């Protein structure tokens, strides 16, 4: 089967970044490796992992087995809450490199800000150092609010390249996306399919799927890309991986985008970064 070509955008540090990537949460063991190899074969180049997914080893192994040229792939990992702090963050990156078996991480994020711990600015300084040392190419954050992003920028002068946040039609993140756009931060959507839930049974998605001769899932993923966010859908299944990547052959109108955003009702669970913390 042919490889799907996923378009790129340019991040604020000048690097290229796919408009759609692949989530790997819960893909572990031999089956996980095979799923990730299949995804790379389908055309995904952006792979999303984290220390806390406990599958960096599998992601690295899939990269090697896929036979894909290393430079075409963008491997993302994330610093867990228990590694916050400047030196701890650098050590965490070194640990991730060891687990991945790679000599560079392409995009390194802070997984959650954990505001009660009060160390996300120090952690950010650690990522800046990791970038200066060539351990990582791009640096960004995940689950950061406008206020937290502003603090990072004011304290260090370094604007994150990416903020990976919960985003799907039930939680379109309109305000935060406008802030990102004003500051040149790329939005990346986690749980872009709302972890499947009942989202994919919504009538408006089925109607638009009929109009464009695609599936409701493809309508949702195209909505993300047209709102300038990079979704990272996870699927263990090669057929669904292909369906999820094959979304660049049609275009939703502004009215159709608005009809999808009108599904807004809030977060999937209480993942408000002002309160939710993960170690
Ligand atoms: N930064 C953070 O705090 C954070 C938080 C959550 C997630 N993430 C990242 O975001 C990624 C994606 O989020 P997610 O895994 O929570 O949820 P998701 O991608 O929204 O949904 C995944 C679920 O949808 C199913 N699915 C995928 N494609 C489908 C299709 N075409 N038709 C029907 N069902 C489909 C999958 O099942 P099958 O596997 O059986 O296809 C799986 O159950 C994660 O893997 C992780 O990398 C980051």
PDB file of C-alpha atoms and ligand atoms in Angstrom:
ATOM      1  CA  UNK A   1       0.000   0.000   0.000  1.00  0.00           C
ATOM      2  CA  UNK A   2       1.184   3.522  -0.724  1.00  0.00           C
ATOM      3  CA  UNK A   3       2.647   5.765   1.958  1.00  0.00           C
ATOM      4  CA  UNK A   4       0.487   8.732   2.942  1.00  0.00           C
ATOM      5  CA  UNK A   5       2.213  12.095   2.625  1.00  0.00           C
ATOM      6  CA  UNK A   6       1.497  14.236   5.691  1.00  0.00           C
ATOM      7  CA  UNK A   7       2.190  17.956   5.122  1.00  0.00           C
ATOM      8  CA  UNK A   8       4.491  20.029   7.373  1.00  0.00           C
ATOM      9  CA  UNK A   9       4.452  23.416   9.056  1.00  0.00           C
ATOM     10  CA  UNK A  10       7.433  25.409  10.333  1.00  0.00           C
ATOM     11  CA  UNK A  11       7.858  25.843  14.099  1.00  0.00           C
ATOM     12  CA  UNK A  12       9.096  29.082  15.696  1.00  0.00           C
ATOM     13  CA  UNK A  13      12.625  27.612  15.874  1.00  0.00           C
ATOM     14  CA  UNK A  14      12.692  27.033  12.116  1.00  0.00           C
ATOM     15  CA  UNK A  15      12.257  23.243  12.199  1.00  0.00           C
ATOM     16  CA  UNK A  16       9.620  21.414  10.185  1.00  0.00           C
ATOM     17  CA  UNK A  17       6.754  19.732  12.021  1.00  0.00           C
ATOM     18  CA  UNK A  18       4.033  17.424  10.640  1.00  0.00           C
ATOM     19  CA  UNK A  19       0.430  18.599  10.591  1.00  0.00           C
ATOM     20  CA  UNK A  20      -0.596  15.225  12.068  1.00  0.00           C
ATOM     21  CA  UNK A  21       1.242  12.700  14.234  1.00  0.00           C
ATOM     22  CA  UNK A  22       0.872   9.420  16.081  1.00  0.00           C
ATOM     23  CA  UNK A  23       0.060   8.899  19.790  1.00  0.00           C
ATOM     24  CA  UNK A  24       1.634   5.879  21.454  1.00  0.00           C
ATOM     25  CA  UNK A  25       0.063   5.869  24.930  1.00  0.00           C
ATOM     26  CA  UNK A  26      -0.651   2.250  25.917  1.00  0.00           C
ATOM     27  CA  UNK A  27       1.292   0.783  22.994  1.00  0.00           C
ATOM     28  CA  UNK A  28       3.742  -1.478  24.791  1.00  0.00           C
ATOM     29  CA  UNK A  29       5.567  -4.764  24.342  1.00  0.00           C
ATOM     30  CA  UNK A  30       6.000  -6.621  21.066  1.00  0.00           C
ATOM     31  CA  UNK A  31       2.465  -5.787  19.922  1.00  0.00           C
ATOM     32  CA  UNK A  32       3.130  -2.125  20.632  1.00  0.00           C
ATOM     33  CA  UNK A  33       6.350  -2.196  18.603  1.00  0.00           C
ATOM     34  CA  UNK A  34       4.523  -3.785  15.664  1.00  0.00           C
ATOM     35  CA  UNK A  35       1.773  -1.150  15.800  1.00  0.00           C
ATOM     36  CA  UNK A  36       4.319   1.670  15.800  1.00  0.00           C
ATOM     37  CA  UNK A  37       6.288   0.083  12.927  1.00  0.00           C
ATOM     38  CA  UNK A  38       2.998  -0.138  10.973  1.00  0.00           C
ATOM     39  CA  UNK A  39       2.265   3.532  11.692  1.00  0.00           C
ATOM     40  CA  UNK A  40       5.682   4.611  10.386  1.00  0.00           C
ATOM     41  CA  UNK A  41       5.086   2.478   7.287  1.00  0.00           C
ATOM     42  CA  UNK A  42       1.755   4.258   6.749  1.00  0.00           C
ATOM     43  CA  UNK A  43       3.519   7.622   6.678  1.00  0.00           C
ATOM     44  CA  UNK A  44       3.421   8.961  10.255  1.00  0.00           C
ATOM     45  CA  UNK A  45       6.681  10.743  11.082  1.00  0.00           C
ATOM     46  CA  UNK A  46       5.797  12.427  14.388  1.00  0.00           C
ATOM     47  CA  UNK A  47       5.740   9.880  17.234  1.00  0.00           C
ATOM     48  CA  UNK A  48       4.548  10.948  20.692  1.00  0.00           C
ATOM     49  CA  UNK A  49       5.869   9.179  23.787  1.00  0.00           C
ATOM     50  CA  UNK A  50       6.687  10.129  27.403  1.00  0.00           C
ATOM     51  CA  UNK A  51       8.673   8.762  30.326  1.00  0.00           C
ATOM     52  CA  UNK A  52       5.359   8.013  32.009  1.00  0.00           C
ATOM     53  CA  UNK A  53       4.045   5.924  29.092  1.00  0.00           C
ATOM     54  CA  UNK A  54       6.797   3.414  29.894  1.00  0.00           C
ATOM     55  CA  UNK A  55       7.213   2.670  26.190  1.00  0.00           C
ATOM     56  CA  UNK A  56      10.212   4.733  25.096  1.00  0.00           C
ATOM     57  CA  UNK A  57      12.120   1.477  24.565  1.00  0.00           C
ATOM     58  CA  UNK A  58       9.366   0.241  22.237  1.00  0.00           C
ATOM     59  CA  UNK A  59       9.301   3.530  20.307  1.00  0.00           C
ATOM     60  CA  UNK A  60      13.081   3.422  19.785  1.00  0.00           C
ATOM     61  CA  UNK A  61      12.929  -0.202  18.696  1.00  0.00           C
ATOM     62  CA  UNK A  62      10.121   0.583  16.232  1.00  0.00           C
ATOM     63  CA  UNK A  63      12.200   3.429  14.764  1.00  0.00           C
ATOM     64  CA  UNK A  64      15.091   1.035  14.151  1.00  0.00           C
ATOM     65  CA  UNK A  65      12.902  -1.778  12.786  1.00  0.00           C
ATOM     66  CA  UNK A  66      10.937   0.521  10.484  1.00  0.00           C
ATOM     67  CA  UNK A  67      13.956   1.161   8.307  1.00  0.00           C
ATOM     68  CA  UNK A  68      12.849   4.801   7.999  1.00  0.00           C
ATOM     69  CA  UNK A  69      15.645   7.325   7.762  1.00  0.00           C
ATOM     70  CA  UNK A  70      16.155   8.806  11.250  1.00  0.00           C
ATOM     71  CA  UNK A  71      16.152  12.360   9.939  1.00  0.00           C
ATOM     72  CA  UNK A  72      12.631  12.021   8.571  1.00  0.00           C
ATOM     73  CA  UNK A  73      11.191  11.132  12.004  1.00  0.00           C
ATOM     74  CA  UNK A  74      10.253  13.498  14.831  1.00  0.00           C
ATOM     75  CA  UNK A  75      10.396  11.730  18.172  1.00  0.00           C
ATOM     76  CA  UNK A  76       8.729  13.517  21.076  1.00  0.00           C
ATOM     77  CA  UNK A  77       9.206  12.691  24.747  1.00  0.00           C
ATOM     78  CA  UNK A  78       8.081  14.376  27.962  1.00  0.00           C
ATOM     79  CA  UNK A  79       9.575  15.158  31.370  1.00  0.00           C
ATOM     80  CA  UNK A  80       7.435  13.681  34.163  1.00  0.00           C
ATOM     81  CA  UNK A  81       6.509  15.640  37.300  1.00  0.00           C
ATOM     82  CA  UNK A  82       8.995  13.733  39.452  1.00  0.00           C
ATOM     83  CA  UNK A  83      11.845  15.006  37.256  1.00  0.00           C
ATOM     84  CA  UNK A  84      11.044  18.732  37.609  1.00  0.00           C
ATOM     85  CA  UNK A  85      14.014  21.005  38.296  1.00  0.00           C
ATOM     86  CA  UNK A  86      16.817  22.225  36.036  1.00  0.00           C
ATOM     87  CA  UNK A  87      19.375  19.455  36.507  1.00  0.00           C
ATOM     88  CA  UNK A  88      16.639  16.842  36.948  1.00  0.00           C
ATOM     89  CA  UNK A  89      15.223  17.809  33.537  1.00  0.00           C
ATOM     90  CA  UNK A  90      18.604  17.377  31.820  1.00  0.00           C
ATOM     91  CA  UNK A  91      19.033  14.017  33.569  1.00  0.00           C
ATOM     92  CA  UNK A  92      15.510  13.024  32.492  1.00  0.00           C
ATOM     93  CA  UNK A  93      16.373  13.784  28.850  1.00  0.00           C
ATOM     94  CA  UNK A  94      19.533  11.663  29.164  1.00  0.00           C
ATOM     95  CA  UNK A  95      17.413   8.855  30.639  1.00  0.00           C
ATOM     96  CA  UNK A  96      14.912   9.093  27.758  1.00  0.00           C
ATOM     97  CA  UNK A  97      17.749   9.005  25.201  1.00  0.00           C
ATOM     98  CA  UNK A  98      19.013   5.826  26.865  1.00  0.00           C
ATOM     99  CA  UNK A  99      15.583   4.173  26.811  1.00  0.00           C
ATOM    100  CA  UNK A 100      14.956   5.218  23.210  1.00  0.00           C
ATOM    101  CA  UNK A 101      18.463   4.189  22.154  1.00  0.00           C
ATOM    102  CA  UNK A 102      18.741   7.426  20.147  1.00  0.00           C
ATOM    103  CA  UNK A 103      21.272  10.240  20.252  1.00  0.00           C
ATOM    104  CA  UNK A 104      18.729  13.049  19.878  1.00  0.00           C
ATOM    105  CA  UNK A 105      15.126  13.750  20.841  1.00  0.00           C
ATOM    106  CA  UNK A 106      13.442  15.935  18.231  1.00  0.00           C
ATOM    107  CA  UNK A 107      10.845  17.539  20.481  1.00  0.00           C
ATOM    108  CA  UNK A 108      11.141  17.514  24.254  1.00  0.00           C
ATOM    109  CA  UNK A 109       8.130  18.647  26.309  1.00  0.00           C
ATOM    110  CA  UNK A 110       7.350  19.210  29.997  1.00  0.00           C
ATOM    111  CA  UNK A 111       4.450  16.776  30.514  1.00  0.00           C
ATOM    112  CA  UNK A 112       2.429  18.702  33.143  1.00  0.00           C
ATOM    113  CA  UNK A 113       3.229  22.038  34.841  1.00  0.00           C
ATOM    114  CA  UNK A 114       2.378  20.842  38.391  1.00  0.00           C
ATOM    115  CA  UNK A 115       1.956  24.412  39.692  1.00  0.00           C
ATOM    116  CA  UNK A 116       1.884  23.419  43.377  1.00  0.00           C
ATOM    117  CA  UNK A 117       5.460  22.111  43.004  1.00  0.00           C
ATOM    118  CA  UNK A 118       6.559  25.470  41.579  1.00  0.00           C
ATOM    119  CA  UNK A 119       9.433  24.186  39.439  1.00  0.00           C
ATOM    120  CA  UNK A 120       8.232  24.428  35.864  1.00  0.00           C
ATOM    121  CA  UNK A 121      10.362  27.501  35.090  1.00  0.00           C
ATOM    122  CA  UNK A 122      13.481  25.684  36.388  1.00  0.00           C
ATOM    123  CA  UNK A 123      12.481  22.636  34.358  1.00  0.00           C
ATOM    124  CA  UNK A 124      12.178  24.877  31.296  1.00  0.00           C
ATOM    125  CA  UNK A 125      15.710  26.178  31.947  1.00  0.00           C
ATOM    126  CA  UNK A 126      16.821  22.538  31.944  1.00  0.00           C
ATOM    127  CA  UNK A 127      15.241  22.034  28.505  1.00  0.00           C
ATOM    128  CA  UNK A 128      16.956  25.158  27.203  1.00  0.00           C
ATOM    129  CA  UNK A 129      20.259  23.693  28.422  1.00  0.00           C
ATOM    130  CA  UNK A 130      19.458  20.304  26.846  1.00  0.00           C
ATOM    131  CA  UNK A 131      18.859  22.079  23.554  1.00  0.00           C
ATOM    132  CA  UNK A 132      22.122  24.033  23.827  1.00  0.00           C
ATOM    133  CA  UNK A 133      23.934  20.740  24.431  1.00  0.00           C
ATOM    134  CA  UNK A 134      22.340  19.220  21.308  1.00  0.00           C
ATOM    135  CA  UNK A 135      20.473  16.522  23.253  1.00  0.00           C
ATOM    136  CA  UNK A 136      17.145  17.766  21.904  1.00  0.00           C
ATOM    137  CA  UNK A 137      16.287  19.770  18.814  1.00  0.00           C
ATOM    138  CA  UNK A 138      13.032  21.554  19.696  1.00  0.00           C
ATOM    139  CA  UNK A 139      11.585  22.286  23.123  1.00  0.00           C
ATOM    140  CA  UNK A 140       8.026  22.822  24.188  1.00  0.00           C
ATOM    141  CA  UNK A 141       5.488  22.146  26.889  1.00  0.00           C
ATOM    142  CA  UNK A 142       2.263  20.274  27.475  1.00  0.00           C
ATOM    143  CA  UNK A 143      -0.812  21.282  29.454  1.00  0.00           C
ATOM    144  CA  UNK A 144       0.415  24.855  30.007  1.00  0.00           C
ATOM    145  CA  UNK A 145      -2.090  27.692  30.465  1.00  0.00           C
ATOM    146  CA  UNK A 146      -1.747  31.203  29.045  1.00  0.00           C
ATOM    147  CA  UNK A 147      -0.474  32.478  32.410  1.00  0.00           C
ATOM    148  CA  UNK A 148       2.129  29.714  32.670  1.00  0.00           C
ATOM    149  CA  UNK A 149       3.329  30.286  29.099  1.00  0.00           C
ATOM    150  CA  UNK A 150       3.608  34.004  29.783  1.00  0.00           C
ATOM    151  CA  UNK A 151       5.713  33.294  32.872  1.00  0.00           C
ATOM    152  CA  UNK A 152       8.100  31.018  30.936  1.00  0.00           C
ATOM    153  CA  UNK A 153       8.549  33.629  28.220  1.00  0.00           C
ATOM    154  CA  UNK A 154       9.054  36.511  30.672  1.00  0.00           C
ATOM    155  CA  UNK A 155      11.495  34.576  32.870  1.00  0.00           C
ATOM    156  CA  UNK A 156      13.646  33.062  30.114  1.00  0.00           C
ATOM    157  CA  UNK A 157      12.896  34.871  26.851  1.00  0.00           C
ATOM    158  CA  UNK A 158      12.491  31.476  25.180  1.00  0.00           C
ATOM    159  CA  UNK A 159       9.081  30.814  23.621  1.00  0.00           C
ATOM    160  CA  UNK A 160       8.031  27.139  23.574  1.00  0.00           C
ATOM    161  CA  UNK A 161       7.791  25.761  20.034  1.00  0.00           C
ATOM    162  CA  UNK A 162       4.740  23.652  20.910  1.00  0.00           C
ATOM    163  CA  UNK A 163       2.065  23.383  23.603  1.00  0.00           C
ATOM    164  CA  UNK A 164       0.428  19.948  23.545  1.00  0.00           C
ATOM    165  CA  UNK A 165      -2.995  20.224  25.179  1.00  0.00           C
ATOM    166  CA  UNK A 166      -6.323  18.454  25.407  1.00  0.00           C
ATOM    167  CA  UNK A 167      -8.268  19.388  22.302  1.00  0.00           C
ATOM    168  CA  UNK A 168     -11.179  17.777  20.446  1.00  0.00           C
ATOM    169  CA  UNK A 169     -14.604  18.997  19.292  1.00  0.00           C
ATOM    170  CA  UNK A 170     -15.922  18.762  22.877  1.00  0.00           C
ATOM    171  CA  UNK A 171     -13.066  21.063  23.999  1.00  0.00           C
ATOM    172  CA  UNK A 172     -11.912  23.246  21.085  1.00  0.00           C
ATOM    173  CA  UNK A 173      -9.514  25.487  23.099  1.00  0.00           C
ATOM    174  CA  UNK A 174     -10.448  28.613  21.138  1.00  0.00           C
ATOM    175  CA  UNK A 175      -8.869  31.114  23.558  1.00  0.00           C
ATOM    176  CA  UNK A 176      -5.643  29.230  24.103  1.00  0.00           C
ATOM    177  CA  UNK A 177      -5.235  28.713  20.340  1.00  0.00           C
ATOM    178  CA  UNK A 178      -5.550  32.450  19.780  1.00  0.00           C
ATOM    179  CA  UNK A 179      -2.817  33.039  22.395  1.00  0.00           C
ATOM    180  CA  UNK A 180      -0.612  30.415  20.716  1.00  0.00           C
ATOM    181  CA  UNK A 181      -1.094  32.050  17.345  1.00  0.00           C
ATOM    182  CA  UNK A 182      -0.180  35.484  18.731  1.00  0.00           C
ATOM    183  CA  UNK A 183       3.066  34.061  20.161  1.00  0.00           C
ATOM    184  CA  UNK A 184       4.047  31.663  17.375  1.00  0.00           C
ATOM    185  CA  UNK A 185       3.437  28.528  19.470  1.00  0.00           C
ATOM    186  CA  UNK A 186       2.196  25.465  17.574  1.00  0.00           C
ATOM    187  CA  UNK A 187      -0.840  23.790  19.128  1.00  0.00           C
ATOM    188  CA  UNK A 188      -0.753  19.999  19.348  1.00  0.00           C
ATOM    189  CA  UNK A 189      -3.974  18.148  20.271  1.00  0.00           C
ATOM    190  CA  UNK A 190      -3.943  15.234  22.688  1.00  0.00           C
ATOM    191  CA  UNK A 191      -6.908  12.831  22.799  1.00  0.00           C
ATOM    192  CA  UNK A 192      -7.903  14.376  19.434  1.00  0.00           C
ATOM    193  CA  UNK A 193     -10.696  11.805  19.013  1.00  0.00           C
ATOM    194  CA  UNK A 194     -11.843  12.409  22.590  1.00  0.00           C
ATOM    195  CA  UNK A 195     -10.482   8.918  23.291  1.00  0.00           C
ATOM    196  CA  UNK A 196     -13.188   7.697  20.979  1.00  0.00           C
ATOM    197  CA  UNK A 197     -15.955   8.168  23.650  1.00  0.00           C
ATOM    198  CA  UNK A 198     -19.332   8.989  22.067  1.00  0.00           C
ATOM    199  CA  UNK A 199     -17.790  11.724  19.924  1.00  0.00           C
ATOM    200  CA  UNK A 200     -17.656   9.546  16.831  1.00  0.00           C
ATOM    201  CA  UNK A 201     -21.417   8.930  17.016  1.00  0.00           C
ATOM    202  CA  UNK A 202     -22.304  12.656  16.843  1.00  0.00           C
ATOM    203  CA  UNK A 203     -24.808  13.313  14.065  1.00  0.00           C
ATOM    204  CA  UNK A 204     -23.065  16.386  12.678  1.00  0.00           C
ATOM    205  CA  UNK A 205     -19.908  14.349  12.104  1.00  0.00           C
ATOM    206  CA  UNK A 206     -21.860  11.665  10.246  1.00  0.00           C
ATOM    207  CA  UNK A 207     -23.560  14.281   8.074  1.00  0.00           C
ATOM    208  CA  UNK A 208     -20.254  15.933   7.160  1.00  0.00           C
ATOM    209  CA  UNK A 209     -18.684  12.531   6.540  1.00  0.00           C
ATOM    210  CA  UNK A 210     -21.422  11.835   3.965  1.00  0.00           C
ATOM    211  CA  UNK A 211     -20.892  15.230   2.311  1.00  0.00           C
ATOM    212  CA  UNK A 212     -17.141  14.667   1.893  1.00  0.00           C
ATOM    213  CA  UNK A 213     -17.255  10.889   1.364  1.00  0.00           C
ATOM    214  CA  UNK A 214     -14.969  10.258   4.339  1.00  0.00           C
ATOM    215  CA  UNK A 215     -15.472   8.838   7.864  1.00  0.00           C
ATOM    216  CA  UNK A 216     -16.536  10.790  11.005  1.00  0.00           C
ATOM    217  CA  UNK A 217     -13.030  10.223  12.406  1.00  0.00           C
ATOM    218  CA  UNK A 218     -11.489  11.808   9.322  1.00  0.00           C
ATOM    219  CA  UNK A 219     -13.823  14.808   9.685  1.00  0.00           C
ATOM    220  CA  UNK A 220     -12.612  15.302  13.280  1.00  0.00           C
ATOM    221  CA  UNK A 221      -8.928  15.033  12.376  1.00  0.00           C
ATOM    222  CA  UNK A 222      -9.299  17.420   9.432  1.00  0.00           C
ATOM    223  CA  UNK A 223     -11.023  19.889  11.793  1.00  0.00           C
ATOM    224  CA  UNK A 224      -7.883  19.840  13.977  1.00  0.00           C
ATOM    225  CA  UNK A 225      -5.514  20.435  11.077  1.00  0.00           C
ATOM    226  CA  UNK A 226      -7.645  23.252   9.633  1.00  0.00           C
ATOM    227  CA  UNK A 227      -7.644  24.917  13.066  1.00  0.00           C
ATOM    228  CA  UNK A 228      -3.823  24.837  12.883  1.00  0.00           C
ATOM    229  CA  UNK A 229      -3.387  22.159  15.493  1.00  0.00           C
ATOM    230  CA  UNK A 230      -1.429  18.930  15.053  1.00  0.00           C
ATOM    231  CA  UNK A 231      -3.555  15.991  16.261  1.00  0.00           C
ATOM    232  CA  UNK A 232      -1.781  12.837  17.482  1.00  0.00           C
ATOM    233  CA  UNK A 233      -4.434  10.106  17.262  1.00  0.00           C
ATOM    234  CA  UNK A 234      -3.456   6.752  18.733  1.00  0.00           C
ATOM    235  CA  UNK A 235      -4.543   3.526  17.101  1.00  0.00           C
ATOM    236  CA  UNK A 236      -3.162   0.042  17.545  1.00  0.00           C
ATOM    237  CA  UNK A 237      -4.817  -1.029  14.296  1.00  0.00           C
ATOM    238  CA  UNK A 238      -3.073  -0.513  10.905  1.00  0.00           C
ATOM    239  CA  UNK A 239      -6.366   0.081   9.054  1.00  0.00           C
ATOM    240  CA  UNK A 240      -7.472   2.739  11.532  1.00  0.00           C
ATOM    241  CA  UNK A 241      -3.965   4.249  11.457  1.00  0.00           C
ATOM    242  CA  UNK A 242      -4.331   4.664   7.698  1.00  0.00           C
ATOM    243  CA  UNK A 243      -7.838   6.104   8.015  1.00  0.00           C
ATOM    244  CA  UNK A 244      -6.573   8.617  10.588  1.00  0.00           C
ATOM    245  CA  UNK A 245      -3.635   9.801   8.471  1.00  0.00           C
ATOM    246  CA  UNK A 246      -5.557  10.062   5.212  1.00  0.00           C
ATOM    247  CA  UNK A 247      -7.293  13.386   5.882  1.00  0.00           C
ATOM    248  CA  UNK A 248      -5.640  15.842   3.529  1.00  0.00           C
ATOM    249  CA  UNK A 249      -7.736  15.147   0.426  1.00  0.00           C
ATOM    250  CA  UNK A 250     -10.754  17.266   1.402  1.00  0.00           C
ATOM    251  CA  UNK A 251     -11.414  20.665   2.973  1.00  0.00           C
ATOM    252  CA  UNK A 252     -14.094  21.679   5.466  1.00  0.00           C
ATOM    253  CA  UNK A 253     -15.771  25.061   4.976  1.00  0.00           C
ATOM    254  CA  UNK A 254     -15.759  27.704   7.721  1.00  0.00           C
ATOM    255  CA  UNK A 255     -19.409  26.885   8.441  1.00  0.00           C
ATOM    256  CA  UNK A 256     -18.584  23.187   8.733  1.00  0.00           C
ATOM    257  CA  UNK A 257     -15.658  23.915  11.073  1.00  0.00           C
ATOM    258  CA  UNK A 258     -17.975  26.044  13.220  1.00  0.00           C
ATOM    259  CA  UNK A 259     -20.641  23.310  13.294  1.00  0.00           C
ATOM    260  CA  UNK A 260     -18.039  20.878  14.659  1.00  0.00           C
ATOM    261  CA  UNK A 261     -16.756  23.390  17.232  1.00  0.00           C
ATOM    262  CA  UNK A 262     -20.369  23.861  18.376  1.00  0.00           C
ATOM    263  CA  UNK A 263     -20.120  20.389  19.973  1.00  0.00           C
ATOM    264  CA  UNK A 264     -18.132  22.103  22.756  1.00  0.00           C
ATOM    265  CA  UNK A 265     -19.068  20.948  26.246  1.00  0.00           C
ATOM    266  CA  UNK A 266     -15.807  20.765  28.200  1.00  0.00           C
ATOM    267  CA  UNK A 267     -12.888  18.542  29.113  1.00  0.00           C
ATOM    268  CA  UNK A 268     -13.168  14.742  28.976  1.00  0.00           C
ATOM    269  CA  UNK A 269     -12.121  14.409  32.608  1.00  0.00           C
ATOM    270  CA  UNK A 270     -10.892  16.994  35.089  1.00  0.00           C
ATOM    271  CA  UNK A 271      -7.525  17.579  33.407  1.00  0.00           C
ATOM    272  CA  UNK A 272      -7.377  21.286  34.287  1.00  0.00           C
ATOM    273  CA  UNK A 273      -3.621  22.000  34.561  1.00  0.00           C
ATOM    274  CA  UNK A 274      -4.253  24.488  37.362  1.00  0.00           C
ATOM    275  CA  UNK A 275      -5.409  21.566  39.514  1.00  0.00           C
ATOM    276  CA  UNK A 276      -4.470  18.259  37.919  1.00  0.00           C
ATOM    277  CA  UNK A 277      -0.877  17.194  38.601  1.00  0.00           C
ATOM    278  CA  UNK A 278       1.033  14.111  37.524  1.00  0.00           C
ATOM    279  CA  UNK A 279       4.308  12.849  38.892  1.00  0.00           C
TER     280      UNK A 279
HETATM  281  N1  LIG B   1       0.260  15.404  27.079  1.00  0.00           N
HETATM  282  C1  LIG B   1      -0.687  14.764  27.729  1.00  0.00           C
HETATM  283  O1  LIG B   1      -0.966  15.025  28.907  1.00  0.00           O
HETATM  284  C2  LIG B   1      -1.446  13.677  27.019  1.00  0.00           C
HETATM  285  C3  LIG B   1      -2.630  13.161  27.579  1.00  0.00           C
HETATM  286  C4  LIG B   1      -3.308  12.174  26.868  1.00  0.00           C
HETATM  287  C5  LIG B   1      -2.822  11.704  25.645  1.00  0.00           C
HETATM  288  N2  LIG B   1      -1.650  12.194  25.135  1.00  0.00           N
HETATM  289  C6  LIG B   1      -1.114  11.743  23.826  1.00  0.00           C
HETATM  290  O2  LIG B   1      -2.159  11.849  22.858  1.00  0.00           O
HETATM  291  C7  LIG B   1      -2.296  10.594  22.188  1.00  0.00           C
HETATM  292  C8  LIG B   1      -3.711  10.404  21.697  1.00  0.00           C
HETATM  293  O3  LIG B   1      -4.652  10.506  22.750  1.00  0.00           O
HETATM  294  P1  LIG B   1      -5.448   9.237  23.324  1.00  0.00           P
HETATM  295  O4  LIG B   1      -4.682   8.001  23.058  1.00  0.00           O
HETATM  296  O5  LIG B   1      -5.802   9.580  24.727  1.00  0.00           O
HETATM  297  O6  LIG B   1      -6.837   9.275  22.540  1.00  0.00           O
HETATM  298  P2  LIG B   1      -7.343   9.381  21.022  1.00  0.00           P
HETATM  299  O7  LIG B   1      -6.206   9.334  20.079  1.00  0.00           O
HETATM  300  O8  LIG B   1      -8.291  10.524  20.982  1.00  0.00           O
HETATM  301  O9  LIG B   1      -8.220   8.064  20.899  1.00  0.00           O
HETATM  302  C9  LIG B   1      -7.656   6.801  20.948  1.00  0.00           C
HETATM  303  C10 LIG B   1      -8.802   5.778  20.953  1.00  0.00           C
HETATM  304  O10 LIG B   1      -9.548   5.886  19.747  1.00  0.00           O
HETATM  305  C11 LIG B   1      -9.554   4.652  19.048  1.00  0.00           C
HETATM  306  N3  LIG B   1      -9.446   4.950  17.620  1.00  0.00           N
HETATM  307  C12 LIG B   1      -8.354   5.449  16.964  1.00  0.00           C
HETATM  308  N4  LIG B   1      -8.625   5.613  15.666  1.00  0.00           N
HETATM  309  C13 LIG B   1      -9.908   5.221  15.479  1.00  0.00           C
HETATM  310  C14 LIG B   1     -10.745   5.160  14.346  1.00  0.00           C
HETATM  311  N5  LIG B   1     -10.309   5.539  13.142  1.00  0.00           N
HETATM  312  N6  LIG B   1     -12.007   4.686  14.519  1.00  0.00           N
HETATM  313  C15 LIG B   1     -12.437   4.295  15.723  1.00  0.00           C
HETATM  314  N7  LIG B   1     -11.700   4.334  16.840  1.00  0.00           N
HETATM  315  C16 LIG B   1     -10.425   4.800  16.720  1.00  0.00           C
HETATM  316  C17 LIG B   1      -8.351   3.882  19.575  1.00  0.00           C
HETATM  317  O11 LIG B   1      -8.580   2.477  19.527  1.00  0.00           O
HETATM  318  P3  LIG B   1      -7.623   1.474  18.670  1.00  0.00           P
HETATM  319  O12 LIG B   1      -6.230   1.648  19.207  1.00  0.00           O
HETATM  320  O13 LIG B   1      -8.215   0.134  18.962  1.00  0.00           O
HETATM  321  O14 LIG B   1      -7.764   1.886  17.225  1.00  0.00           O
HETATM  322  C18 LIG B   1      -8.307   4.355  21.033  1.00  0.00           C
HETATM  323  O15 LIG B   1      -9.247   3.639  21.825  1.00  0.00           O
HETATM  324  C19 LIG B   1      -1.853   9.583  23.244  1.00  0.00           C
HETATM  325  O16 LIG B   1      -1.595   8.307  22.681  1.00  0.00           O
HETATM  326  C20 LIG B   1      -0.649  10.277  23.815  1.00  0.00           C
HETATM  327  O17 LIG B   1       0.461  10.098  22.939  1.00  0.00           O
HETATM  328  C21 LIG B   1      -0.969  13.188  25.798  1.00  0.00           C
END
